[in-house]
Short mmCIF file of C-alpha atoms in Angstrom, two decimals:
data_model
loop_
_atom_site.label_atom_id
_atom_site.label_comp_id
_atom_site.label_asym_id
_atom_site.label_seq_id
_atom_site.Cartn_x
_atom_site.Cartn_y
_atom_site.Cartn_z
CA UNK A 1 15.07 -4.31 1.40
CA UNK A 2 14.73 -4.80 5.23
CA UNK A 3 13.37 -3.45 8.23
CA UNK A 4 15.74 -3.45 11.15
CA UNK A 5 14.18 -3.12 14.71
CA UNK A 6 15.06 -1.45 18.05
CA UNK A 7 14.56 -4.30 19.83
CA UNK A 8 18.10 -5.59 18.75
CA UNK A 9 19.78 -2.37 19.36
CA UNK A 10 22.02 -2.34 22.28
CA UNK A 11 24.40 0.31 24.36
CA UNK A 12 27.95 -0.58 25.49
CA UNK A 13 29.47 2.38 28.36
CA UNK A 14 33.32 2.44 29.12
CA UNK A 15 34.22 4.45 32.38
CA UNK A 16 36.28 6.86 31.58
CA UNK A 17 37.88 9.43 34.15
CA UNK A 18 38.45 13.33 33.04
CA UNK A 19 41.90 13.91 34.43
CA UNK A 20 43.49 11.83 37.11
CA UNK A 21 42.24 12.33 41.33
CA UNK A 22 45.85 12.99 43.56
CA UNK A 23 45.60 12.21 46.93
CA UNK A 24 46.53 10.26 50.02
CA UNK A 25 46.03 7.24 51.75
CA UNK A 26 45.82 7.96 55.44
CA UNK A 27 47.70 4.87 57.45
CA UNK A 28 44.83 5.01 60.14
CA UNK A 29 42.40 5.73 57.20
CA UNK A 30 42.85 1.60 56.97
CA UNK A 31 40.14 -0.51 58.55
CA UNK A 32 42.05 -3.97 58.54
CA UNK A 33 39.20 -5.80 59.82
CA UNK A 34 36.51 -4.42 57.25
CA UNK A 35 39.11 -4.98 54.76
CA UNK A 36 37.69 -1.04 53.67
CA UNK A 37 40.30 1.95 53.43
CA UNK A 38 39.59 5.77 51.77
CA UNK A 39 41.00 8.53 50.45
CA UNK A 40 41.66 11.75 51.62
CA UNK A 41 39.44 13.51 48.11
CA UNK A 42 35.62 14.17 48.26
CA UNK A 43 33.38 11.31 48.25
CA UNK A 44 31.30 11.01 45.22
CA UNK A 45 34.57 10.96 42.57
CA UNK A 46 34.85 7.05 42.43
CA UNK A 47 31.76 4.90 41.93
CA UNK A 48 31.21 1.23 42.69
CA UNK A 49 32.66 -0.82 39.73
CA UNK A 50 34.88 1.53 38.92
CA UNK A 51 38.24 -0.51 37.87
CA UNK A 52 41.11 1.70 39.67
CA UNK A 53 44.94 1.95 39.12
CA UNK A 54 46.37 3.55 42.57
CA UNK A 55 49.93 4.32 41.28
CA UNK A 56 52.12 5.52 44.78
CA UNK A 57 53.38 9.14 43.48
CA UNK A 58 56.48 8.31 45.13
CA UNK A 59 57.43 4.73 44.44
CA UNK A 60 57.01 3.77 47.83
CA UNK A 61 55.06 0.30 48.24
CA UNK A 62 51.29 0.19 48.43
CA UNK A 63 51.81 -1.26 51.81
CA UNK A 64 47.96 -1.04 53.20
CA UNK A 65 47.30 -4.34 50.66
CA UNK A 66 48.85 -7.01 52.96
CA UNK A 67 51.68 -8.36 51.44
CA UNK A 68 51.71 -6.33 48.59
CA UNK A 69 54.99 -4.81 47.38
CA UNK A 70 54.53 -3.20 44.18
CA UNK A 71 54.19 0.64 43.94
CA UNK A 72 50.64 -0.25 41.72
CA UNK A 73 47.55 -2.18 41.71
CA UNK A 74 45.18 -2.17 39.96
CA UNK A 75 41.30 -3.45 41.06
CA UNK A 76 37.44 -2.69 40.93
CA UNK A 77 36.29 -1.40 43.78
CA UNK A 78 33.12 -1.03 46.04
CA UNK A 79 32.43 2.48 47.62
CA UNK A 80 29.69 2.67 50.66
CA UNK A 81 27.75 4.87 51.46
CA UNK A 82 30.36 6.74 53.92
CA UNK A 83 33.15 7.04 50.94
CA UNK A 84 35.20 3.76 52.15
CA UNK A 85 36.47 1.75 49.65
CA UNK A 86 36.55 -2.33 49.48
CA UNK A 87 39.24 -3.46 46.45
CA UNK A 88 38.23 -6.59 43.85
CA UNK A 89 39.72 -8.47 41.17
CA UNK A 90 36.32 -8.14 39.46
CA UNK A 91 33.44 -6.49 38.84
CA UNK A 92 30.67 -8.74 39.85
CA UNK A 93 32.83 -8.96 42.78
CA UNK A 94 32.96 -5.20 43.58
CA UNK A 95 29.35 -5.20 42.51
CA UNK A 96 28.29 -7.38 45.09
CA UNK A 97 30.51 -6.04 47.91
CA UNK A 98 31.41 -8.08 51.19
CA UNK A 99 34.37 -8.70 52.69
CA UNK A 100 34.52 -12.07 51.44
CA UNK A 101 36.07 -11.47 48.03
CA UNK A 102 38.24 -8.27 49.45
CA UNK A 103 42.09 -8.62 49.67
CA UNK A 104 43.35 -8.16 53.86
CA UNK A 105 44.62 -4.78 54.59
CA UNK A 106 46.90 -3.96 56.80
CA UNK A 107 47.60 -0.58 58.49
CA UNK A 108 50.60 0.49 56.90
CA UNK A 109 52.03 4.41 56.41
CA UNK A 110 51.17 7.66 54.82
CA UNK A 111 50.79 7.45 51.28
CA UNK A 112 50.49 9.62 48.12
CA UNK A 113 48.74 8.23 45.80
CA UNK A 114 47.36 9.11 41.63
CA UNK A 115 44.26 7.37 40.66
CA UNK A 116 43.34 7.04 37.36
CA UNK A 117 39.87 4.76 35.93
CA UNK A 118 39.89 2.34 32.79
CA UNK A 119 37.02 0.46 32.43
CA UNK A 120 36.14 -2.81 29.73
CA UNK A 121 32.96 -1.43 27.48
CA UNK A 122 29.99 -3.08 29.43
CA UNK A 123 26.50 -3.25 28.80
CA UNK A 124 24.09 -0.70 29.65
CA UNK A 125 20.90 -2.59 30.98
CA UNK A 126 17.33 -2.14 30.87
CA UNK A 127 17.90 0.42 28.10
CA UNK A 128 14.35 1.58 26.44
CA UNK A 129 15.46 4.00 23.73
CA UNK A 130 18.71 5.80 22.96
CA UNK A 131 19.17 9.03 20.12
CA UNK A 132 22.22 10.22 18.98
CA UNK A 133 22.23 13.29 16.73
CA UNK A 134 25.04 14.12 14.20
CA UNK A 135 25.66 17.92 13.30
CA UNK A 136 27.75 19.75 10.56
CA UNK A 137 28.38 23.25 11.26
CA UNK A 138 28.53 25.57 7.79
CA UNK A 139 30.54 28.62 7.31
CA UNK A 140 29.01 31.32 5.05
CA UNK A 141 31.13 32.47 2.79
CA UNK A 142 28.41 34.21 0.22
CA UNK A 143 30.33 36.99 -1.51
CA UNK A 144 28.87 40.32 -2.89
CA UNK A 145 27.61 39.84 -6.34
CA UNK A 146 26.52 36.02 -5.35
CA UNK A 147 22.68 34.88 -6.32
CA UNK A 148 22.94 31.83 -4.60
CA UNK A 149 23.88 31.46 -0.69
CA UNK A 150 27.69 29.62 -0.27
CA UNK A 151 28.63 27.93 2.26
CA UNK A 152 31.60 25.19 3.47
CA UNK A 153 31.68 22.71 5.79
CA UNK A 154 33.05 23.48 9.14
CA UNK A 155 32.68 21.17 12.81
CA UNK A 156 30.96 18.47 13.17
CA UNK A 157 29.26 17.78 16.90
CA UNK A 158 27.72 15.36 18.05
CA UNK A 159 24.43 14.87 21.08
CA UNK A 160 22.15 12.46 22.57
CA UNK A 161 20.01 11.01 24.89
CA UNK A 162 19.60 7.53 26.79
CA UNK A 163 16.65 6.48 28.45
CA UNK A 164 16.14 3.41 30.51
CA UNK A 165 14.34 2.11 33.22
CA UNK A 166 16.00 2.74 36.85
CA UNK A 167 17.63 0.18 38.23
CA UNK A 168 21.36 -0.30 40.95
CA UNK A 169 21.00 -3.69 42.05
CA UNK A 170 20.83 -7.26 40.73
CA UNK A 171 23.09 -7.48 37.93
CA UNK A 172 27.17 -7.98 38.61
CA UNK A 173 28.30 -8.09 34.42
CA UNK A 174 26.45 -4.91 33.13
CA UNK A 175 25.93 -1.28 34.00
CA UNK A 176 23.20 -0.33 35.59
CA UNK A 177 21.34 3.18 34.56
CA UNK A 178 22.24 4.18 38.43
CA UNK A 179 25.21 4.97 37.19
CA UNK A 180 24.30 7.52 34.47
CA UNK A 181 23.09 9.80 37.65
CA UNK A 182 26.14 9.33 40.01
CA UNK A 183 28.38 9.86 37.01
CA UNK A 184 26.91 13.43 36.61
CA UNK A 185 27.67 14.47 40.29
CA UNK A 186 31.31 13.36 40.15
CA UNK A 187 32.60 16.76 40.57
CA UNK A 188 36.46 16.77 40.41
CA UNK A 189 36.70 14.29 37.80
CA UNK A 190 33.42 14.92 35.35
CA UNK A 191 30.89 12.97 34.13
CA UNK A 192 32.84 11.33 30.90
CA UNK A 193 32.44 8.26 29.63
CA UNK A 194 32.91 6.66 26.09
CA UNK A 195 30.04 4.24 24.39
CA UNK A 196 29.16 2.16 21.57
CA UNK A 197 25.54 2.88 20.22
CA UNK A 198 24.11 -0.28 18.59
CA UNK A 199 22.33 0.02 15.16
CA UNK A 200 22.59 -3.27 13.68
CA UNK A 201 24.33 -5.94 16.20
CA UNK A 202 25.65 -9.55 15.50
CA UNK A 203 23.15 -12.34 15.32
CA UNK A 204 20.59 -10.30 14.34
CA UNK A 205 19.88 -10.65 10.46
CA UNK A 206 16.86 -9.28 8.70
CA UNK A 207 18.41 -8.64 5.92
CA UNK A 208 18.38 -12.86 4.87
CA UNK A 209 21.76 -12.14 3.38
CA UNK A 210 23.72 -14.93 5.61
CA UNK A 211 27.18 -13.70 5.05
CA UNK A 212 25.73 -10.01 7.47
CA UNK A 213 24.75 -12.31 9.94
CA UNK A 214 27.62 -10.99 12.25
CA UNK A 215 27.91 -7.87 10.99
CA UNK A 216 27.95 -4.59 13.43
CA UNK A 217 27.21 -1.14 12.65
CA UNK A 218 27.54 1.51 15.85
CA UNK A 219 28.34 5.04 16.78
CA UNK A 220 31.71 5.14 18.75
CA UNK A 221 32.04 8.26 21.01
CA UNK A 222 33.30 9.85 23.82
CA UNK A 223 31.46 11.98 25.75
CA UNK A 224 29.76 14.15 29.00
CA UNK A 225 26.77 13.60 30.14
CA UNK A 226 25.11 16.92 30.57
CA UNK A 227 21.70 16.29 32.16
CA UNK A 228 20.28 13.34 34.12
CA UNK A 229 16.56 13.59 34.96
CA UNK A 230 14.51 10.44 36.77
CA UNK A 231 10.88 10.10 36.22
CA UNK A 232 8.94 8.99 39.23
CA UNK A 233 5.19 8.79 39.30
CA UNK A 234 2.72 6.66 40.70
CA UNK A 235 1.82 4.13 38.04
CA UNK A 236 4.41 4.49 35.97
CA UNK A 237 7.98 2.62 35.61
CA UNK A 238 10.77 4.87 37.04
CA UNK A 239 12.90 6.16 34.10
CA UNK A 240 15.76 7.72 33.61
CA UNK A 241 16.83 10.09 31.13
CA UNK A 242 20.66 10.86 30.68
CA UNK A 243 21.50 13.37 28.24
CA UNK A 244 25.15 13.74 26.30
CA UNK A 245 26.97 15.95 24.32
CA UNK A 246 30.61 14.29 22.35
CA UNK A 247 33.47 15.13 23.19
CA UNK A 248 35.99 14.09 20.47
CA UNK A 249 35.21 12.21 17.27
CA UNK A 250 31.75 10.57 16.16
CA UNK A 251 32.54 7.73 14.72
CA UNK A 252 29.92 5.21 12.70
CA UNK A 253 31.89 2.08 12.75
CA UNK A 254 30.93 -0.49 10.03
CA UNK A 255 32.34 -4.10 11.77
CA UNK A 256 31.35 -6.52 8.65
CA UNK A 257 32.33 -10.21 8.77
CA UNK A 258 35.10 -11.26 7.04
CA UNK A 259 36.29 -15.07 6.41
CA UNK A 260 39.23 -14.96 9.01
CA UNK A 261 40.05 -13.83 12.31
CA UNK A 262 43.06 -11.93 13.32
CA UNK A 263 44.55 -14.38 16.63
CA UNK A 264 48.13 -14.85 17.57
CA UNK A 265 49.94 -17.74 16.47
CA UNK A 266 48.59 -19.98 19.36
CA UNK A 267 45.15 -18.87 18.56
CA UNK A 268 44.73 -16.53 21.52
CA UNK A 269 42.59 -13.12 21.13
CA UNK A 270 45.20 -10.15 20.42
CA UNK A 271 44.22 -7.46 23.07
CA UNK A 272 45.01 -3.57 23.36
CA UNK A 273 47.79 -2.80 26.07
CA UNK A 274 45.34 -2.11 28.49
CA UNK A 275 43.96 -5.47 28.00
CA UNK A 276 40.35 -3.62 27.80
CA UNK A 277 39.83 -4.53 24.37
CA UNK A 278 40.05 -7.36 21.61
CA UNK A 279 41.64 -6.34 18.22
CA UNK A 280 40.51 -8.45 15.08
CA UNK A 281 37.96 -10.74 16.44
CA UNK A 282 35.01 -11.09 14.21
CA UNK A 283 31.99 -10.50 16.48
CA UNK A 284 34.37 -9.13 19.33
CA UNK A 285 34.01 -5.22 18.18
CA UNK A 286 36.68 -4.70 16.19
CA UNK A 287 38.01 -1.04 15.70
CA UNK B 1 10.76 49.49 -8.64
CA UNK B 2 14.43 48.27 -7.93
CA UNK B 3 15.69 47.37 -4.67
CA UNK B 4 19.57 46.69 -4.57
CA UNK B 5 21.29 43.85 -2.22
CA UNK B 6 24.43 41.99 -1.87
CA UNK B 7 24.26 40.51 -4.91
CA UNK B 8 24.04 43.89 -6.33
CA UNK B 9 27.28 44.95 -4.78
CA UNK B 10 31.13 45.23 -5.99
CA UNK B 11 33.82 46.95 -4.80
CA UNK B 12 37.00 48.54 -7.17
CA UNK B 13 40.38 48.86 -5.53
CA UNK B 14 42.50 50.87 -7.79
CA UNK B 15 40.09 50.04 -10.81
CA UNK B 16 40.38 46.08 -10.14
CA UNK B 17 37.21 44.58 -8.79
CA UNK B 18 38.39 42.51 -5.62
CA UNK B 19 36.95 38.77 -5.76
CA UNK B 20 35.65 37.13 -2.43
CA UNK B 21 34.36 40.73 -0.75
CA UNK B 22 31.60 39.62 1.56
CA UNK B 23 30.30 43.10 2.60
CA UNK B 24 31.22 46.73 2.52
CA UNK B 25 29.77 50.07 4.28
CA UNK B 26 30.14 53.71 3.87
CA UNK B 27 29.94 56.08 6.26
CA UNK B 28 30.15 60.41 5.64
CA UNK B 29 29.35 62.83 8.27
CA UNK B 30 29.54 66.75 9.14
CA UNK B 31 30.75 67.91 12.16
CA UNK B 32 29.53 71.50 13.33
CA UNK B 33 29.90 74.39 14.94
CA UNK B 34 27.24 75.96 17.36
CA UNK B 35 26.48 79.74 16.34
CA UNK B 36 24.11 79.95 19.07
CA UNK B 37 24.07 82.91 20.90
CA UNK B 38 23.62 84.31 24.37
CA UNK B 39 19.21 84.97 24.64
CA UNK B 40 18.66 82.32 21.84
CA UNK B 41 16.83 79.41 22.96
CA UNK B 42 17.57 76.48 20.31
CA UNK B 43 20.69 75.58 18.87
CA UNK B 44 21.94 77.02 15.26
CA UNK B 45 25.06 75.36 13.31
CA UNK B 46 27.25 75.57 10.35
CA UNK B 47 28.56 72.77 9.35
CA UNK B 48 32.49 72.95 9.44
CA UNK B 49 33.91 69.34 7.47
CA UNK B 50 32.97 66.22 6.60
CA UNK B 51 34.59 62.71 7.12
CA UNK B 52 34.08 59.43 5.14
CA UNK B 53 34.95 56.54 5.96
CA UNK B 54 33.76 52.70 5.59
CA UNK B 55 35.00 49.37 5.68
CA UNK B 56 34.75 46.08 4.09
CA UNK B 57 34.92 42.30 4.65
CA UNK B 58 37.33 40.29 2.22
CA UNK B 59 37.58 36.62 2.45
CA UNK B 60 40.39 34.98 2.36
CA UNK B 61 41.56 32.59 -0.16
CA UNK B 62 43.69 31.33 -2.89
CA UNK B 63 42.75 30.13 -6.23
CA UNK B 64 45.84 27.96 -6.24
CA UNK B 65 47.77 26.76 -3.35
CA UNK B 66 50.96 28.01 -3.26
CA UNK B 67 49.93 31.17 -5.53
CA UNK B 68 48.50 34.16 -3.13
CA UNK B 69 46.63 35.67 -6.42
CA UNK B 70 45.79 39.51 -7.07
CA UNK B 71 42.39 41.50 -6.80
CA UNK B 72 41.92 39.85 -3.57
CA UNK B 73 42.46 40.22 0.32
CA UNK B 74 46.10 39.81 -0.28
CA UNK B 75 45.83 43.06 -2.31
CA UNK B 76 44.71 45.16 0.68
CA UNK B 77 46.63 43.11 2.98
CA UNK B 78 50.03 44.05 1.48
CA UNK B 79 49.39 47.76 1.34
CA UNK B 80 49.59 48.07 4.63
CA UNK B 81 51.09 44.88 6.32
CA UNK B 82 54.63 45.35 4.49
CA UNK B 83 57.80 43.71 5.20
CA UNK B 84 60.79 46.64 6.41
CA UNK B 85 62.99 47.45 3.43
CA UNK B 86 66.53 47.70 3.47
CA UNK B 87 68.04 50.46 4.29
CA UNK B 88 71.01 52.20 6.52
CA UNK B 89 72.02 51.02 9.94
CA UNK B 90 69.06 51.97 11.84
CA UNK B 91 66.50 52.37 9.35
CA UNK B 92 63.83 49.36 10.16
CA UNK B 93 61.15 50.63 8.56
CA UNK B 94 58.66 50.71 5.34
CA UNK B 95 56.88 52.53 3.38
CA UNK B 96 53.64 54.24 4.41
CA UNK B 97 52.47 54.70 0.71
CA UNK B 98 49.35 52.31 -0.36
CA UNK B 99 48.83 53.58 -3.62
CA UNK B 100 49.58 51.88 -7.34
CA UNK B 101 53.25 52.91 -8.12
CA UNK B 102 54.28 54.66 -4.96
CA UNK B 103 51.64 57.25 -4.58
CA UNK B 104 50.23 57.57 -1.42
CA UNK B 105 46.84 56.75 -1.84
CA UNK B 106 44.44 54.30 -3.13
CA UNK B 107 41.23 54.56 -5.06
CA UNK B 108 38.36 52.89 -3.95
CA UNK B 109 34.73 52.34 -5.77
CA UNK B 110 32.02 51.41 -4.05
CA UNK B 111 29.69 50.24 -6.90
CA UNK B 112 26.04 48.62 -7.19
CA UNK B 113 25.25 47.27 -10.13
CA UNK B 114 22.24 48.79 -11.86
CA UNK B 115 21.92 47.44 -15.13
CA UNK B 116 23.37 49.85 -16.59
CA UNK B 117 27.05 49.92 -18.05
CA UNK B 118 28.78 51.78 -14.73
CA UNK B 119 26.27 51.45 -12.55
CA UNK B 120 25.70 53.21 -9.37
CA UNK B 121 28.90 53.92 -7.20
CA UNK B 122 30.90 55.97 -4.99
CA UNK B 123 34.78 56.86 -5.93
CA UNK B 124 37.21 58.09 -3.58
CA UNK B 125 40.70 58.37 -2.87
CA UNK B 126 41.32 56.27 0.55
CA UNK B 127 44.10 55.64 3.31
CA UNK B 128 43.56 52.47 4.73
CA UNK B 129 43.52 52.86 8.52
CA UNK B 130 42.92 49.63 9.59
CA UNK B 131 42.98 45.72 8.44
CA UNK B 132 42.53 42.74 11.01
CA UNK B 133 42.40 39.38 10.06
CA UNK B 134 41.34 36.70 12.78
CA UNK B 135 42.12 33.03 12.33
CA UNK B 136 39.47 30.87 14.26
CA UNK B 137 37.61 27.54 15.05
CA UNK B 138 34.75 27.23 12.89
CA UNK B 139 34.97 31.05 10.76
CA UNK B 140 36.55 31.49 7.22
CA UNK B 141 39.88 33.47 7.25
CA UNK B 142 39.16 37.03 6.33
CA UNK B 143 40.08 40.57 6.68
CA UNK B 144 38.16 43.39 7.84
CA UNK B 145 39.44 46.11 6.64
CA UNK B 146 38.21 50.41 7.11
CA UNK B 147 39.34 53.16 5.07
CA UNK B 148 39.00 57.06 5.25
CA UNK B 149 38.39 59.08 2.25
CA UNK B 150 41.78 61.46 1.41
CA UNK B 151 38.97 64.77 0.63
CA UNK B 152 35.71 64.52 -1.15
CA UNK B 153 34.96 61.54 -3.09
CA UNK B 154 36.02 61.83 -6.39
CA UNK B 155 33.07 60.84 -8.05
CA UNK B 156 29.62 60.40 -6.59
CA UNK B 157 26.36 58.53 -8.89
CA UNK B 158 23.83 57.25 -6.39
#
């Protein structure tokens, strides 16, 4: 028997939008020479690093990308302080900011536009502790003349915590816990997300048995976070403290090693239409 | 001393007990007339009837799928949910009677078991007046179901 520790645990976040945001893209909305443009919806409902489909309701072409004929893009983006919105082709790009690594805009016409989010599952840094709580809902169905209390199963929910030590700046591949408290004041498009909860991850092998060296065993879930409280005291590290409730299926994926990999026939990594995930990888997350 | 609970209880519908019943109540009382009088300060009655009535909580179920079963909710259910029967032109209609055979009414017991070989219970003759069932997320199909007594109870032992 083994003792597994915390230390290896880890948390993986996906964006995730609730719903779509509909609006439009103002032609003198475009700031050509900040290469920054907005939208016409509240500020607050995209956050920096959020990777961004802007589908033209119409068909028309997204004409405010210079050059750019297609009635879609899609692109991380930066969002300052006053809502205006810088587009990447990646996320330590968009984390980061700058015009430097921005596409030219160019002032082009009125446009409606559909955004929708799909993030890759990053990391979520500087992570100190994470619960997620399982529970089974029973029905009663004791019956006169019974001795002993019946019951059945019924729904199962699911609720949990992450804690972690503040942090917005400094790292362009992971999430940062910032996040967790901007995601909870998007107000048109909620505060989902989905997440892998680590319990035993690859490369990490108390067990001595060398064939579970890779294995993975994690929660899978979908969810809102509910609460988000910060901790700020002299003397102490600033935490955070995001609670969650699930919002679909809780999942307790069991990823074990097996002796081949699923690739194509030219040995390439098979990937989900979205291209946001890997499919039969051993070590990759495969669900 | 004996104290009685739900796992005392029963309940009899036309001398079957029904499986699955999760509670039942009775209720009896006497409405009255005011013979006070002009000069009289506090209030004198005779009492001028008496109503029971009750209800009762049946679950839902089926010992095998496909087979709805007897002595169950299904039994109470069908009394008064009833499909129309044929008939002429513009009859759409169906029966109104609930009791065994075509008589009108049903008999109920209301029993607790005792010990002893009948127990303690309460017998009347009963129109169902009411049966709702409610499908939802998370609760056990069942039917609630009241009843008023047809006279006096036909037998009374508690």
């Amino acid at each position: 028997m083994s003792v597994y520790l915390g230390t290896f645990g880890k948390v993986e976040l996906k964006r995730k939008l609730d719903g779509r945001l509909v609006g439009k893209i103002n032609g003198n909305d475009v700031n050509t020479a900040e290469k920054r443009f907005s939208f016409d919806f509240d500020q607050g409902q995209l956050i920096t690093g959020d990777r961004i489909t802007i589908k033209e309701i119409d068909g028309n072409a997204l004409d405010f990308i210079s050059s750019y004929t297609d009635s879609s893009v899609t692109k991380y983006i930066n969002v300052d302080e006053a809502g205006g919105i810088r587009l990447y082709n990646s996320f330590a790009n968009a984390v980061n900011g700058g015009t430097a690594n921005a596409p030219a805009l160019s002032t082009g016409s009125n446009l409606n536009v559909q955004v929708t989010i799909e993030n890759k599952r990053r990391l979520l840094a500087q992570v100190s502790s994470y619960e997620i709580n399982t529970e089974r809902e029973s029905v009663d169905t004791t019956v006169l003349s019974d001795n002993f209390r019946q019951r059945i199963s019924s729904l199962i929910s699911g609720s949990g915590r992450f804690s972690a030590f503040w942090e917005y700046a400094g790292d362009d591949s992971s999430e940062l816990p910032n996040y967790l408290l901007q995601l909870i004041l998007r107000t048109k498009v909620g505060s989902n997300f989905a997440a892998r909860l680590y319990i035993k991850d690859s490369n990490y092998n108390p067990s001595g048995v060398a064939i579970r060296n890779n294995d993975q065993l994690y929660y899978k879930v979908e969810g809102i976070i509910t609460a988000a409280a910060v901790q700020f005291s002299p003397s102490d590290a600033v935490q955070i403290t995001a609670d969650f409730i699930t919002t679909g299926p809780v999942e307790l994926k069991v990823d074990l090693e097996v002796p081949f990999a699923l690739t194509q026939e030219d040995g390439g990594k098979l990937l989900e239409d979205d291209s946001s995930e890997e499919i039969g990888i051993v070590g990759s997350g495969t669900s | 001393m004996s104290y009685y609970t739900g796992r005392h209880g029963s309940l009899l519908l036309d001398g079957n007990t029904i499986a699955q019943v999760q509670n039942w109540s009775v209720s009896s009382s006497v409405s009255l007339l005011s013979i006070k009088t002009l000069a009289e300060t506090d209030d004198r009655f005779i009492a001028d009837g008496r109503t029971t009535t009750g209800s009762c909580r049946v679950l839902y179920y089926q010992e095998t799928p496909g087979v709805k079963g007897s002595n169950n909710a299904s039994t109470f259910i069908n009394k008064v949910i009833k499909a129309r029967e044929v008939g002429g032109d513009f009859y759409q209609g169906a029966t109104l009677a609930q009791g065994p055979n075509g008589t009108n009414r049903s008999s109920l017991r209301l029993k607790i078991d005792d010990g002893t070989d009948d127990g303690l219970y309460i017998e009347m003759r009963v129109i169902i007046t009411n049966i709702t069932m409610t499908m939802a997320v998370g609760e056990v199909l069942a039917a609630d179901i009241t009843f008023q007594s047809h006279g006096a109870p036909q037998f009374v032992n508690i």
